[in-house]
């Protein structure tokens, strides 16, 4: 991790690296950027949903080093060098991850908004 630029007020952004959905990524984050906001606002991986933004709903669940985590409750800068999998990274090309396929075959979507978080959480449970 290294400091690379500053925001208004002189607060430095940091450069971190992630193995994100199988790709090496280097991103700049401010110290207050949550992992959820990094994914959605900077990297445009909008499959991870912002529901409560307070750690209560699980819509933002992703897999961090293979374990489920609420991405709204953790700062991106804390995870330099981590391996991160979002809902976008579960499928193998056009082939759904078995958990995604199970959700489809069992009509488990409800309204669908938090389904990506449910699927990531389920993968973390059995993985
Ligand atoms: S958005 Fe609800 S737990 Fe993170």
PDB file of C-alpha atoms and ligand atoms in Angstrom:
ATOM      1  CA  UNK A   1       0.000   0.000   0.000  1.00  0.00           C
ATOM      2  CA  UNK A   2       1.314   3.454  -0.835  1.00  0.00           C
ATOM      3  CA  UNK A   3       0.020   6.999  -0.690  1.00  0.00           C
ATOM      4  CA  UNK A   4      -0.612   8.375  -4.165  1.00  0.00           C
ATOM      5  CA  UNK A   5      -2.842  11.457  -4.201  1.00  0.00           C
ATOM      6  CA  UNK A   6      -4.724  13.779  -1.917  1.00  0.00           C
ATOM      7  CA  UNK A   7      -8.333  14.857  -1.598  1.00  0.00           C
ATOM      8  CA  UNK A   8      -9.508  18.329  -0.709  1.00  0.00           C
ATOM      9  CA  UNK A   9      -8.247  18.908   2.782  1.00  0.00           C
ATOM     10  CA  UNK A  10      -4.964  17.172   2.068  1.00  0.00           C
ATOM     11  CA  UNK A  11      -5.995  13.666   3.042  1.00  0.00           C
ATOM     12  CA  UNK A  12      -3.991  11.120   1.115  1.00  0.00           C
ATOM     13  CA  UNK A  13      -5.460   8.336  -0.971  1.00  0.00           C
ATOM     14  CA  UNK A  14      -3.724   4.997  -0.829  1.00  0.00           C
ATOM     15  CA  UNK A  15      -2.973   2.567  -3.581  1.00  0.00           C
ATOM     16  CA  UNK A  16      -3.951  -0.999  -2.794  1.00  0.00           C
ATOM     17  CA  UNK A  17      -3.925  -4.182  -4.813  1.00  0.00           C
ATOM     18  CA  UNK A  18      -6.661  -6.778  -4.933  1.00  0.00           C
ATOM     19  CA  UNK A  19      -7.129 -10.083  -6.639  1.00  0.00           C
ATOM     20  CA  UNK A  20     -10.675  -9.272  -7.696  1.00  0.00           C
ATOM     21  CA  UNK A  21     -12.754 -11.935  -9.416  1.00  0.00           C
ATOM     22  CA  UNK A  22      -9.569 -13.532 -10.664  1.00  0.00           C
ATOM     23  CA  UNK A  23      -7.970 -10.329 -11.946  1.00  0.00           C
ATOM     24  CA  UNK A  24      -5.138  -8.343 -10.411  1.00  0.00           C
ATOM     25  CA  UNK A  25      -6.376  -4.813  -9.728  1.00  0.00           C
ATOM     26  CA  UNK A  26      -4.601  -1.778  -8.361  1.00  0.00           C
ATOM     27  CA  UNK A  27      -6.912   0.931  -7.072  1.00  0.00           C
ATOM     28  CA  UNK A  28      -6.642   4.176  -5.166  1.00  0.00           C
ATOM     29  CA  UNK A  29      -8.877   4.502  -2.127  1.00  0.00           C
ATOM     30  CA  UNK A  30      -9.382   7.122   0.499  1.00  0.00           C
ATOM     31  CA  UNK A  31      -9.171   5.952   4.097  1.00  0.00           C
ATOM     32  CA  UNK A  32     -12.925   6.332   4.567  1.00  0.00           C
ATOM     33  CA  UNK A  33     -13.960   4.336   1.474  1.00  0.00           C
ATOM     34  CA  UNK A  34     -15.853   1.209   2.387  1.00  0.00           C
ATOM     35  CA  UNK A  35     -15.244  -1.946   0.427  1.00  0.00           C
ATOM     36  CA  UNK A  36     -18.846  -1.706  -0.775  1.00  0.00           C
ATOM     37  CA  UNK A  37     -18.377   1.803  -2.133  1.00  0.00           C
ATOM     38  CA  UNK A  38     -15.122   0.814  -3.801  1.00  0.00           C
ATOM     39  CA  UNK A  39     -16.898  -2.029  -5.583  1.00  0.00           C
ATOM     40  CA  UNK A  40     -19.989  -0.098  -6.608  1.00  0.00           C
ATOM     41  CA  UNK A  41     -18.827   3.484  -7.086  1.00  0.00           C
ATOM     42  CA  UNK A  42     -15.255   3.100  -8.300  1.00  0.00           C
ATOM     43  CA  UNK A  43     -15.170  -0.307  -9.949  1.00  0.00           C
ATOM     44  CA  UNK A  44     -18.815  -0.326 -11.119  1.00  0.00           C
ATOM     45  CA  UNK A  45     -19.426  -3.859  -9.862  1.00  0.00           C
ATOM     46  CA  UNK A  46     -23.033  -3.118  -9.005  1.00  0.00           C
ATOM     47  CA  UNK A  47     -24.035  -6.727  -8.409  1.00  0.00           C
ATOM     48  CA  UNK A  48     -23.072  -6.148  -4.792  1.00  0.00           C
ATOM     49  CA  UNK A  49     -26.010  -4.229  -3.355  1.00  0.00           C
ATOM     50  CA  UNK A  50     -26.240  -1.480  -0.796  1.00  0.00           C
ATOM     51  CA  UNK A  51     -29.251  -2.151   1.382  1.00  0.00           C
ATOM     52  CA  UNK A  52     -29.003  -0.904   4.939  1.00  0.00           C
ATOM     53  CA  UNK A  53     -25.334   0.221   4.801  1.00  0.00           C
ATOM     54  CA  UNK A  54     -25.183  -0.694   8.491  1.00  0.00           C
ATOM     55  CA  UNK A  55     -24.334  -4.398   8.561  1.00  0.00           C
ATOM     56  CA  UNK A  56     -27.861  -5.611   9.128  1.00  0.00           C
ATOM     57  CA  UNK A  57     -29.261  -6.869   5.823  1.00  0.00           C
ATOM     58  CA  UNK A  58     -26.423  -8.773   4.109  1.00  0.00           C
ATOM     59  CA  UNK A  59     -27.160  -7.427   0.620  1.00  0.00           C
ATOM     60  CA  UNK A  60     -23.525  -6.324   0.373  1.00  0.00           C
ATOM     61  CA  UNK A  61     -22.007  -9.720   1.176  1.00  0.00           C
ATOM     62  CA  UNK A  62     -18.882 -10.663  -0.757  1.00  0.00           C
ATOM     63  CA  UNK A  63     -16.181 -13.273  -0.252  1.00  0.00           C
ATOM     64  CA  UNK A  64     -12.935 -11.943   1.164  1.00  0.00           C
ATOM     65  CA  UNK A  65     -10.167 -14.535   1.176  1.00  0.00           C
ATOM     66  CA  UNK A  66     -12.920 -17.132   0.861  1.00  0.00           C
ATOM     67  CA  UNK A  67     -14.968 -15.967   3.836  1.00  0.00           C
ATOM     68  CA  UNK A  68     -18.187 -13.990   3.741  1.00  0.00           C
ATOM     69  CA  UNK A  69     -18.053 -10.393   4.843  1.00  0.00           C
ATOM     70  CA  UNK A  70     -20.447  -7.470   4.861  1.00  0.00           C
ATOM     71  CA  UNK A  71     -18.619  -5.097   2.565  1.00  0.00           C
ATOM     72  CA  UNK A  72     -20.421  -2.057   3.992  1.00  0.00           C
ATOM     73  CA  UNK A  73     -18.777  -2.592   7.373  1.00  0.00           C
ATOM     74  CA  UNK A  74     -15.154  -2.689   6.320  1.00  0.00           C
ATOM     75  CA  UNK A  75     -12.785  -0.174   4.836  1.00  0.00           C
ATOM     76  CA  UNK A  76     -11.178  -1.007   1.514  1.00  0.00           C
ATOM     77  CA  UNK A  77      -7.782   0.214   2.672  1.00  0.00           C
ATOM     78  CA  UNK A  78      -7.717  -2.598   5.246  1.00  0.00           C
ATOM     79  CA  UNK A  79      -7.593  -5.267   2.554  1.00  0.00           C
ATOM     80  CA  UNK A  80      -4.465  -4.570   0.563  1.00  0.00           C
ATOM     81  CA  UNK A  81      -3.416  -7.819  -1.124  1.00  0.00           C
ATOM     82  CA  UNK A  82      -6.695  -9.615  -0.432  1.00  0.00           C
ATOM     83  CA  UNK A  83      -8.532 -11.990  -2.718  1.00  0.00           C
ATOM     84  CA  UNK A  84     -12.061 -10.777  -3.287  1.00  0.00           C
ATOM     85  CA  UNK A  85     -14.951 -12.465  -5.053  1.00  0.00           C
ATOM     86  CA  UNK A  86     -18.199 -10.701  -5.838  1.00  0.00           C
ATOM     87  CA  UNK A  87     -21.324 -12.100  -7.441  1.00  0.00           C
ATOM     88  CA  UNK A  88     -19.832 -11.138 -10.809  1.00  0.00           C
ATOM     89  CA  UNK A  89     -16.915 -13.482 -10.172  1.00  0.00           C
ATOM     90  CA  UNK A  90     -18.788 -16.664  -9.298  1.00  0.00           C
ATOM     91  CA  UNK A  91     -19.846 -17.858 -12.722  1.00  0.00           C
ATOM     92  CA  UNK A  92     -17.393 -19.495 -15.084  1.00  0.00           C
ATOM     93  CA  UNK A  93     -18.139 -17.601 -18.265  1.00  0.00           C
ATOM     94  CA  UNK A  94     -21.690 -18.494 -19.253  1.00  0.00           C
ATOM     95  CA  UNK A  95     -21.780 -21.391 -16.775  1.00  0.00           C
ATOM     96  CA  UNK A  96     -23.424 -20.430 -13.498  1.00  0.00           C
ATOM     97  CA  UNK A  97     -21.788 -21.295 -10.204  1.00  0.00           C
ATOM     98  CA  UNK A  98     -23.637 -24.306  -8.712  1.00  0.00           C
ATOM     99  CA  UNK A  99     -25.077 -22.056  -6.006  1.00  0.00           C
ATOM    100  CA  UNK A 100     -26.410 -19.646  -8.613  1.00  0.00           C
ATOM    101  CA  UNK A 101     -27.900 -22.569 -10.515  1.00  0.00           C
ATOM    102  CA  UNK A 102     -29.507 -23.871  -7.311  1.00  0.00           C
ATOM    103  CA  UNK A 103     -31.096 -20.478  -6.651  1.00  0.00           C
ATOM    104  CA  UNK A 104     -32.527 -20.506 -10.183  1.00  0.00           C
ATOM    105  CA  UNK A 105     -33.797 -24.080 -10.022  1.00  0.00           C
ATOM    106  CA  UNK A 106     -35.443 -23.519  -6.626  1.00  0.00           C
ATOM    107  CA  UNK A 107     -36.880 -20.103  -7.521  1.00  0.00           C
ATOM    108  CA  UNK A 108     -35.120 -18.589  -4.537  1.00  0.00           C
ATOM    109  CA  UNK A 109     -34.977 -14.972  -5.676  1.00  0.00           C
ATOM    110  CA  UNK A 110     -37.822 -13.287  -3.786  1.00  0.00           C
ATOM    111  CA  UNK A 111     -37.546  -9.670  -5.026  1.00  0.00           C
ATOM    112  CA  UNK A 112     -33.961 -10.247  -6.151  1.00  0.00           C
ATOM    113  CA  UNK A 113     -32.346  -7.181  -4.649  1.00  0.00           C
ATOM    114  CA  UNK A 114     -30.341  -8.965  -1.992  1.00  0.00           C
ATOM    115  CA  UNK A 115     -29.991 -12.254  -3.891  1.00  0.00           C
ATOM    116  CA  UNK A 116     -26.325 -11.628  -4.803  1.00  0.00           C
ATOM    117  CA  UNK A 117     -25.536 -11.255  -1.112  1.00  0.00           C
ATOM    118  CA  UNK A 118     -27.512 -14.378  -0.264  1.00  0.00           C
ATOM    119  CA  UNK A 119     -25.659 -16.367  -2.920  1.00  0.00           C
ATOM    120  CA  UNK A 120     -22.232 -15.122  -1.798  1.00  0.00           C
ATOM    121  CA  UNK A 121     -23.152 -15.898   1.784  1.00  0.00           C
ATOM    122  CA  UNK A 122     -24.274 -19.416   0.847  1.00  0.00           C
ATOM    123  CA  UNK A 123     -21.063 -20.004  -1.113  1.00  0.00           C
ATOM    124  CA  UNK A 124     -19.086 -18.865   1.921  1.00  0.00           C
ATOM    125  CA  UNK A 125     -21.069 -21.234   4.124  1.00  0.00           C
ATOM    126  CA  UNK A 126     -20.425 -24.375   2.091  1.00  0.00           C
ATOM    127  CA  UNK A 127     -17.117 -23.411   0.486  1.00  0.00           C
TER     128      UNK A 127
HETATM  129  S1  LIG B   1     -25.731  -3.062   3.065  1.00  0.00           S
HETATM  130 FE1  LIG B   1     -26.873  -4.122   4.603  1.00  0.00          FE
HETATM  131  S2  LIG B   1     -25.361  -5.339   5.597  1.00  0.00           S
HETATM  132 FE2  LIG B   1     -24.221  -4.147   4.192  1.00  0.00          FE
END
